[in-house]
Short mmCIF file of C-alpha atoms in Angstrom, two decimals:
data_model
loop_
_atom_site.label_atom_id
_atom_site.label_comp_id
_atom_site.label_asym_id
_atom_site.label_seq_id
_atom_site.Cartn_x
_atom_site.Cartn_y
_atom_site.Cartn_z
CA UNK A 1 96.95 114.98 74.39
CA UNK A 2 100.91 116.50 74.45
CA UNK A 3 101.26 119.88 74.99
CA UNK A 4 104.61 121.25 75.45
CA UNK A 5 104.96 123.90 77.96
CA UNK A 6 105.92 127.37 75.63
CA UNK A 7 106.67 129.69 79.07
CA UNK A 8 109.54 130.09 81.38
CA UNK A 9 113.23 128.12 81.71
CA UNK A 10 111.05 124.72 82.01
CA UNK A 11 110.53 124.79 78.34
CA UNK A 12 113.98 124.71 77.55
CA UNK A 13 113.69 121.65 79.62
CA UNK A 14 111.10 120.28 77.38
CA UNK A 15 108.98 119.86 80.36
CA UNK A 16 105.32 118.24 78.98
CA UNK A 17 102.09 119.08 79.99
CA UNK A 18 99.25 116.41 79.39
CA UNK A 19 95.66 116.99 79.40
CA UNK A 20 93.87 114.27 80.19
CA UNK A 21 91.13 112.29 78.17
CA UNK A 22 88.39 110.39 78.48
CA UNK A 23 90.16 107.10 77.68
CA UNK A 24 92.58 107.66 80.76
CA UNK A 25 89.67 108.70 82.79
CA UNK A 26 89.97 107.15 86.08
CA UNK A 27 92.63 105.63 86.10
CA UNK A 28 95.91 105.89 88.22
CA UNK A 29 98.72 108.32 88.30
CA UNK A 30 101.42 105.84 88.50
CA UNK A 31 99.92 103.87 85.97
CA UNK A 32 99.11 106.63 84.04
CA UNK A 33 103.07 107.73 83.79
CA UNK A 34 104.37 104.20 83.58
CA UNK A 35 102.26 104.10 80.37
CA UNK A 36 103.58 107.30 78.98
CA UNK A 37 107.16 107.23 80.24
CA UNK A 38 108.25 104.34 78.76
CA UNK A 39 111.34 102.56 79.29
CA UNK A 40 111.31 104.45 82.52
CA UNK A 41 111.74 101.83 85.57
CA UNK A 42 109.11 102.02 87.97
CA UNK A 43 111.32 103.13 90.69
CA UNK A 44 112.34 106.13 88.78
CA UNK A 45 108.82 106.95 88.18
CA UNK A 46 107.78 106.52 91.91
CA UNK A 47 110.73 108.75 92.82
CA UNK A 48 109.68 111.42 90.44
CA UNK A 49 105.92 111.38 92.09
CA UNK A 50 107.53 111.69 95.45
CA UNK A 51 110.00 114.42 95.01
CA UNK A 52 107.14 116.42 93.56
CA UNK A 53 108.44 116.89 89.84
CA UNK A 54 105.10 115.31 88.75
CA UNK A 55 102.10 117.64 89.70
CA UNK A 56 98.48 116.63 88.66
CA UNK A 57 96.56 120.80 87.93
CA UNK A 58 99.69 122.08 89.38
CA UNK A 59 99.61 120.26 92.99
CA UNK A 60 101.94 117.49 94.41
CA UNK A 61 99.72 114.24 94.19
CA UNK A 62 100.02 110.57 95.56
CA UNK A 63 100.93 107.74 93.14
CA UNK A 64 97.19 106.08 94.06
CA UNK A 65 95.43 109.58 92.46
CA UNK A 66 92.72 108.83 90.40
CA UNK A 67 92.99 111.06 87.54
CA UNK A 68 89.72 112.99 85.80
CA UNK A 69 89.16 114.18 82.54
CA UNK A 70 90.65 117.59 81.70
CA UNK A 71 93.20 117.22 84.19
CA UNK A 72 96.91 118.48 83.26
CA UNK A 73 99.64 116.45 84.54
CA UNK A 74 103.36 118.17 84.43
CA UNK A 75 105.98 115.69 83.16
CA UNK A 76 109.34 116.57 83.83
CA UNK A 77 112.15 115.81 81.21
CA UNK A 78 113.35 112.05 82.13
CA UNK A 79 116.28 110.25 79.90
CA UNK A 80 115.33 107.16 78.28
CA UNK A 81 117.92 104.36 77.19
CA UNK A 82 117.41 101.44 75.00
CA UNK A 83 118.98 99.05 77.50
CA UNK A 84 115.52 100.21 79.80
CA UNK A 85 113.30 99.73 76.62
CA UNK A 86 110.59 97.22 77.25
CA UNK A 87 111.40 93.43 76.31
CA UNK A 88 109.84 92.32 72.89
CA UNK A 89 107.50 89.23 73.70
CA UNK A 90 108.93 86.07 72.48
CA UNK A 91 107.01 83.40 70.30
CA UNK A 92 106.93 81.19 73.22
CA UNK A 93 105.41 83.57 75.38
CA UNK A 94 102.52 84.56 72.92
CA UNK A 95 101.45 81.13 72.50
CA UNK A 96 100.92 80.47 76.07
CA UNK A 97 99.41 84.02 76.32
CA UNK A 98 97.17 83.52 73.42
CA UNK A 99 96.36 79.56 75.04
CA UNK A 100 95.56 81.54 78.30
CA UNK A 101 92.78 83.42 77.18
CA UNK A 102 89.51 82.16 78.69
CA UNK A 103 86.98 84.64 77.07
CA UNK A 104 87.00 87.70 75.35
CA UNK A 105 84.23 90.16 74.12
CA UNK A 106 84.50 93.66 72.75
CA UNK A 107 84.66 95.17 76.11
CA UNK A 108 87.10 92.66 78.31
CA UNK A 109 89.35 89.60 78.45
CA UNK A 110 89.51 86.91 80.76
CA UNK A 111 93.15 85.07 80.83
CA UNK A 112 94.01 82.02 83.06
CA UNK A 113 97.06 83.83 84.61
CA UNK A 114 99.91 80.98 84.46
CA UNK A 115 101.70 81.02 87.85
CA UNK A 116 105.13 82.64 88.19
CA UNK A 117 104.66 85.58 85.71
CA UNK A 118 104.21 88.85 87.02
CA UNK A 119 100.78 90.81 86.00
CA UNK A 120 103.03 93.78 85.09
CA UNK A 121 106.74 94.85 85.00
CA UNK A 122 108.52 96.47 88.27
CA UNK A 123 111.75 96.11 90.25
CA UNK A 124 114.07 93.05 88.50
CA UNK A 125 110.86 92.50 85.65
CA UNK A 126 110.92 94.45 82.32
CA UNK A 127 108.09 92.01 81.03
CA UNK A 128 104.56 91.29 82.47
CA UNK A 129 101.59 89.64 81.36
CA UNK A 130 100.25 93.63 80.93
CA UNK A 131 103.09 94.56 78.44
CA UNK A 132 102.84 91.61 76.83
CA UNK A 133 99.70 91.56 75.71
CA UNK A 134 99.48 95.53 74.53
CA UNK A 135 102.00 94.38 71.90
CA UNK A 136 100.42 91.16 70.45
CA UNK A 137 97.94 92.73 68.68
CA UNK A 138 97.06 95.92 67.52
CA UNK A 139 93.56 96.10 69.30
CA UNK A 140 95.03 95.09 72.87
CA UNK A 141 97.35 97.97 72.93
CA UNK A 142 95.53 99.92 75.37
CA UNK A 143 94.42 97.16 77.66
CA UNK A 144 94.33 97.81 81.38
CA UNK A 145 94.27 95.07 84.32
CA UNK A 146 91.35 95.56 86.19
CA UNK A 147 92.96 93.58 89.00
CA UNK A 148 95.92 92.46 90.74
CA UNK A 149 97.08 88.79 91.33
CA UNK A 150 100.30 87.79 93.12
CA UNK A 151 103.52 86.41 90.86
CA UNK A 152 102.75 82.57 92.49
CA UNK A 153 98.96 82.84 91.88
CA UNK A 154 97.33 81.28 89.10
CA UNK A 155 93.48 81.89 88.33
CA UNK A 156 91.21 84.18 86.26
CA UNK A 157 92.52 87.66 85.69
CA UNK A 158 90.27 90.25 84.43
CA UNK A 159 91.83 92.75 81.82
CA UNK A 160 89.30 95.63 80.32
CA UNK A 161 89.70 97.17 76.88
CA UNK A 162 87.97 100.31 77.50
CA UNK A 163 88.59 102.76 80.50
CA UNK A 164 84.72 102.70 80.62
CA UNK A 165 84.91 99.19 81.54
CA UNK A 166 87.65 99.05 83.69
CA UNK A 167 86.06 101.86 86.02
CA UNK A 168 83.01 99.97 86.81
CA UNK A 169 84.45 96.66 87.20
CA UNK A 170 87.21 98.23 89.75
CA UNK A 171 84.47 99.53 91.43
CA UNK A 172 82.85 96.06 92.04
CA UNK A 173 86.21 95.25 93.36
CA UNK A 174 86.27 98.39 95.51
CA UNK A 175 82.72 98.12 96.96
CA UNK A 176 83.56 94.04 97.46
CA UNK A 177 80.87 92.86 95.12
CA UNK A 178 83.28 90.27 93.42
CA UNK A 179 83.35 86.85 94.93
CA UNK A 180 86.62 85.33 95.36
CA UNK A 181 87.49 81.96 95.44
CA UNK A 182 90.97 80.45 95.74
CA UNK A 183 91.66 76.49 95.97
CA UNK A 184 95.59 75.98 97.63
CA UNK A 185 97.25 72.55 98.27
CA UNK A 186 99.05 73.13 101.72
CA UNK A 187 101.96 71.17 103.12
CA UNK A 188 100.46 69.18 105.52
CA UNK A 189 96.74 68.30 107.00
CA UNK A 190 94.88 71.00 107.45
CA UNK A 191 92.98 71.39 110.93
CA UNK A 192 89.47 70.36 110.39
CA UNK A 193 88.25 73.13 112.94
CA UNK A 194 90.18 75.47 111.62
CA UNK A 195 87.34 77.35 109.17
CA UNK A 196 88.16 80.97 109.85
CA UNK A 197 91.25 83.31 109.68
CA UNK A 198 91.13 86.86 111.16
CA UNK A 199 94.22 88.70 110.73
CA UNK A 200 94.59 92.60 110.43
CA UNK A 201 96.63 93.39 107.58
CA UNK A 202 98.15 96.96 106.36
CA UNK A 203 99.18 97.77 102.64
CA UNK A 204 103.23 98.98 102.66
CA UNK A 205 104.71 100.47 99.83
CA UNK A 206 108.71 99.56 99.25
CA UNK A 207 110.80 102.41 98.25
CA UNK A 208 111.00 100.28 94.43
CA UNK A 209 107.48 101.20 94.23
CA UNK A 210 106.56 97.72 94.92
CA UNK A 211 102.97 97.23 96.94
CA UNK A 212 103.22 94.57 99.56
CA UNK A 213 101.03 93.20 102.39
CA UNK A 214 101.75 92.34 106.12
CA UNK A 215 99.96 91.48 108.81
CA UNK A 216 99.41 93.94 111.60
CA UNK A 217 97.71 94.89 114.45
CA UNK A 218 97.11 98.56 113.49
CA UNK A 219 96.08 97.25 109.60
CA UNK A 220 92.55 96.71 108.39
CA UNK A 221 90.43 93.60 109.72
CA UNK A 222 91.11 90.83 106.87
CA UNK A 223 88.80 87.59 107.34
CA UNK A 224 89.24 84.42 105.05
CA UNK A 225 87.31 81.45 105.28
CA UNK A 226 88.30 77.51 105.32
CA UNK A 227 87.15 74.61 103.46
CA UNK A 228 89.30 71.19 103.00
CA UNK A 229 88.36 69.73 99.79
CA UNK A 230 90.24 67.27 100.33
CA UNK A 231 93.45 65.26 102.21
CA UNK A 232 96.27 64.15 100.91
CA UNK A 233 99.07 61.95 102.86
CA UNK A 234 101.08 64.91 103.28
CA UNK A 235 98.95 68.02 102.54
CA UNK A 236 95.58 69.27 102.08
CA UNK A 237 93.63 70.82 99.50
CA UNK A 238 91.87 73.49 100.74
CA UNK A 239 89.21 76.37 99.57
CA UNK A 240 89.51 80.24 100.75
CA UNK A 241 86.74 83.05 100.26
CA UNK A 242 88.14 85.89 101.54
#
């Protein structure tokens, strides 16, 4: 729900108040705003969240903040331009989308995530797999990626229609009660002792908003098992359960 806020000089401002509702229940600020601000880049939408000018029941918030039913979150006026609209989807694009799609039920979708495209827009990307499917069809326009997987990755991605859906199967995620499996052909032959990686890793957030991962000695314990499948001249196929 809009409300515009009637008190003070921030109305002349056409500041915005929204009250959240159950369908956005749970899910993330920054996701929240990229939803309603848009055409907004993501780095302008970060930078608004960090300066403060977004405020979740009044209070300065993180971009990670889960947000609850009933909560008000204070937009602040922010230009729009159609040169930052988002990019329509092209046939081309829908018919590999549409191909792509492994299963779907009233509640989720399962898509074979090609490799190269981007789950969602950002920095450099006005168009990923996210946006694209909210405007194929009328019925996927408030679809929400329960997941993340990188730009290179292929493999299933899970995308949930309701926010019912998408809270419990993030919390599977969350509570690690998904199992992963990834199959990668390496360049060259892969040790056969070599079953076990344990690197620490830490989360780092670049200032275009953009999450990446490094390792680290101060970052959280991160273990990945080996399996060759099988050897090539050159390279390895190999399985990983992290």
């Amino acid at each position: 729900m809009l409300i515009p806020k009637k008190s003070g000089t921030e109305s002349k401002r056409q500041v915005h108040i929204v009250r959240i509702s159950e369908r956005h229940d749970g899910q993330r600020l920054d996701n929240f705003l990229i939803r309603e601000l848009k055409g907004v880049p993501r780095t302008r939408v970060y930078r608004l969240i960090r300066r403060g000018e977004v405020r979740v029941n009044k209070k300065r918030c993180k971009p990670d903040l889960k947000l609850s039913y009933g909560d008000e979150v204070r937009i602040p006026p922010v230009r729009t331009g159609k040169k930052s609209q988002t990019e329509k989807v092209s046939p081309g694009l829908t018919q590999l989308l549409r191909s792509s799609v492994l299963l779907e039920t009233d509640l989720l979708l399962v898509l074979n995530k090609p490799a190269g495209m981007p789950v969602h827009g950002g920095t450099g990307v006005r168009l990923g797999i996210i946006e694209a499917l909210r405007q194929m069809q009328e019925d996927w326009r408030n679809l929400e990626l329960v997941h993340r997987l990188d730009r290179d990755t292929s493999g299933c991605l899970l995308i949930a229609k309701k926010t019912n859906v998408l809270k419990v199967l993030q919390k599977e995620f969350k509570e690690k009660r998904v199992d992963k499996t990834y199959h990668a052909l390496v360049h060259g032959q892969w040790p056969a002792d070599l079953k076990r990686i344990d690197i620490p890793l830490r989360k780092n957030k670049l200032s275009s908003g953009e999450r990446i991962v490094q390792a680290n000695k101060d970052g959280k314990s991160a273990t990945t098992g080996f399996k060759v499948l099988e050897n090539y001249c050159d390279s390895s196929l190999v399985e990983a359960r992290p």
